[in-house]
Phi, psi and omega in degrees: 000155218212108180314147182240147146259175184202157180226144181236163241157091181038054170285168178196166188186134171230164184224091193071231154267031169251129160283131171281335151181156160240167167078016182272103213218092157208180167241096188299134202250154167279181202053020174266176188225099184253202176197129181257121173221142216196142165296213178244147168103007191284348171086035183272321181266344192249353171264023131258002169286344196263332198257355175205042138087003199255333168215145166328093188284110160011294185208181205049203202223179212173071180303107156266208183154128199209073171083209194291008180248138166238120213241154148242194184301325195259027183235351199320313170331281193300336173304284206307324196274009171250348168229197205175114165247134175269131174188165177319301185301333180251048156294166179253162175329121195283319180281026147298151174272188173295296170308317169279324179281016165270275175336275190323334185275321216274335188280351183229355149220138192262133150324142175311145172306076176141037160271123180239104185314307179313303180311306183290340173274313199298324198283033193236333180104021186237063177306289181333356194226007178307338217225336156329076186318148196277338180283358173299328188275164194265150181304349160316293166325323195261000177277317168270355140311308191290312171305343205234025154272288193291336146276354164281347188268123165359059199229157176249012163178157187204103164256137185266111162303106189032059171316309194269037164286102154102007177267136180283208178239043305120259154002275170284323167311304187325307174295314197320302205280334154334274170300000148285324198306332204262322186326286170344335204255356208193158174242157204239134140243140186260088173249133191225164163285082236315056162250141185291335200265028163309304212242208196213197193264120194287133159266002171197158185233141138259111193260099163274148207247000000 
């Protein structure tokens, strides 16, 4: 998998007649590790639904690229299986146990090479609940499930929506060392509230107003 780059050009988005932002324009190298930061309402979670293929931006253009392949707006298909958002809006099934929502992920996207979810849920601490429906489990729990579909999975970009929301410290250490493992294979986006421990030492910040 080939790490993606992307160029953005005066985007914007609105929800109805409120713009949520305008004007958001660079160019992101693949393999970077960036961080989209925002107060809450600043439109930071949904200009990473846009950066990775999952909605539409209102207005300007937005380009990817991963080695000699290249997608726009009228290619997504081929986009979305190339990227991964982690967020609220992309829970996975609640009556899957842990285990079948491993499986089950495991049958339409392939894992990193040597990634073992399960191995990775155990070091997270939630062996015991593997046999579990997922809506059973506490949102800590049903948080690191979730981290570790989106950094275990094959991708050429990835973004984590408030990854440590609701994660312990415990928790967290746990993601941190996920995401170095993951970083080097993929490029990473972050959207966070400015808490440092979302990210890792960043190669760019995008600040929404």
């Amino acid at each position: 998998m080939t790490p993606i780059a992307f160029e953005a050009q005066d985007l914007g988005h609105r929800f109805g007649n409120r713009w949520v932002f305008q004007g958001v324009s660079g160019t992101f190298k693949a393999g970077e590790h960036g961080v989209i930061r925002g107060a809450n309402g600043s439109g930071k979670s949904t200009l990473g639904r846009i950066f990775t293929g999952a909605l539409q931006a209102t207005s300007g253009t937005l380009t990817w690229s991963a080695g000699p392949d290249a997608w726009d707006w009228q290619q997504r298909d081929a986009l979305v299986l190339n990227t991964l958002l982690m967020a609220p809006a992309a829970a996975l099934h609640p009556d899957l146990t842990v285990r079948e929502a491993c499986a089950f992920h495991g049958r339409f996207r392939s894992w990193w090479p040597g990634f073992e979810p399960l191995k990775a849920l155990e070091d997270a601490g939630i062996a015991h609940a593997f046999d579990k429906p997922l809506r059973t489990l506490s949102s800590g729990m049903r948080q690191r499930v979730q981290l570790t579909v989106a950094l275990g999975t094959e991708s050429g970009l990835v973004c984590l929506d408030e990854p440590c929301a609701n994660l312990d410290q415990r928790g967290i250490d746990w993601y941190r060392e996920l995401l170095q493992a993951t970083r080097p294979r993929t490029t990473t986006l972050v959207c966070s509230n400015d808490r440092k421990e979302d990210h890792l030492e960043p190669d760019w910040v995008l600040e929404l107003r």
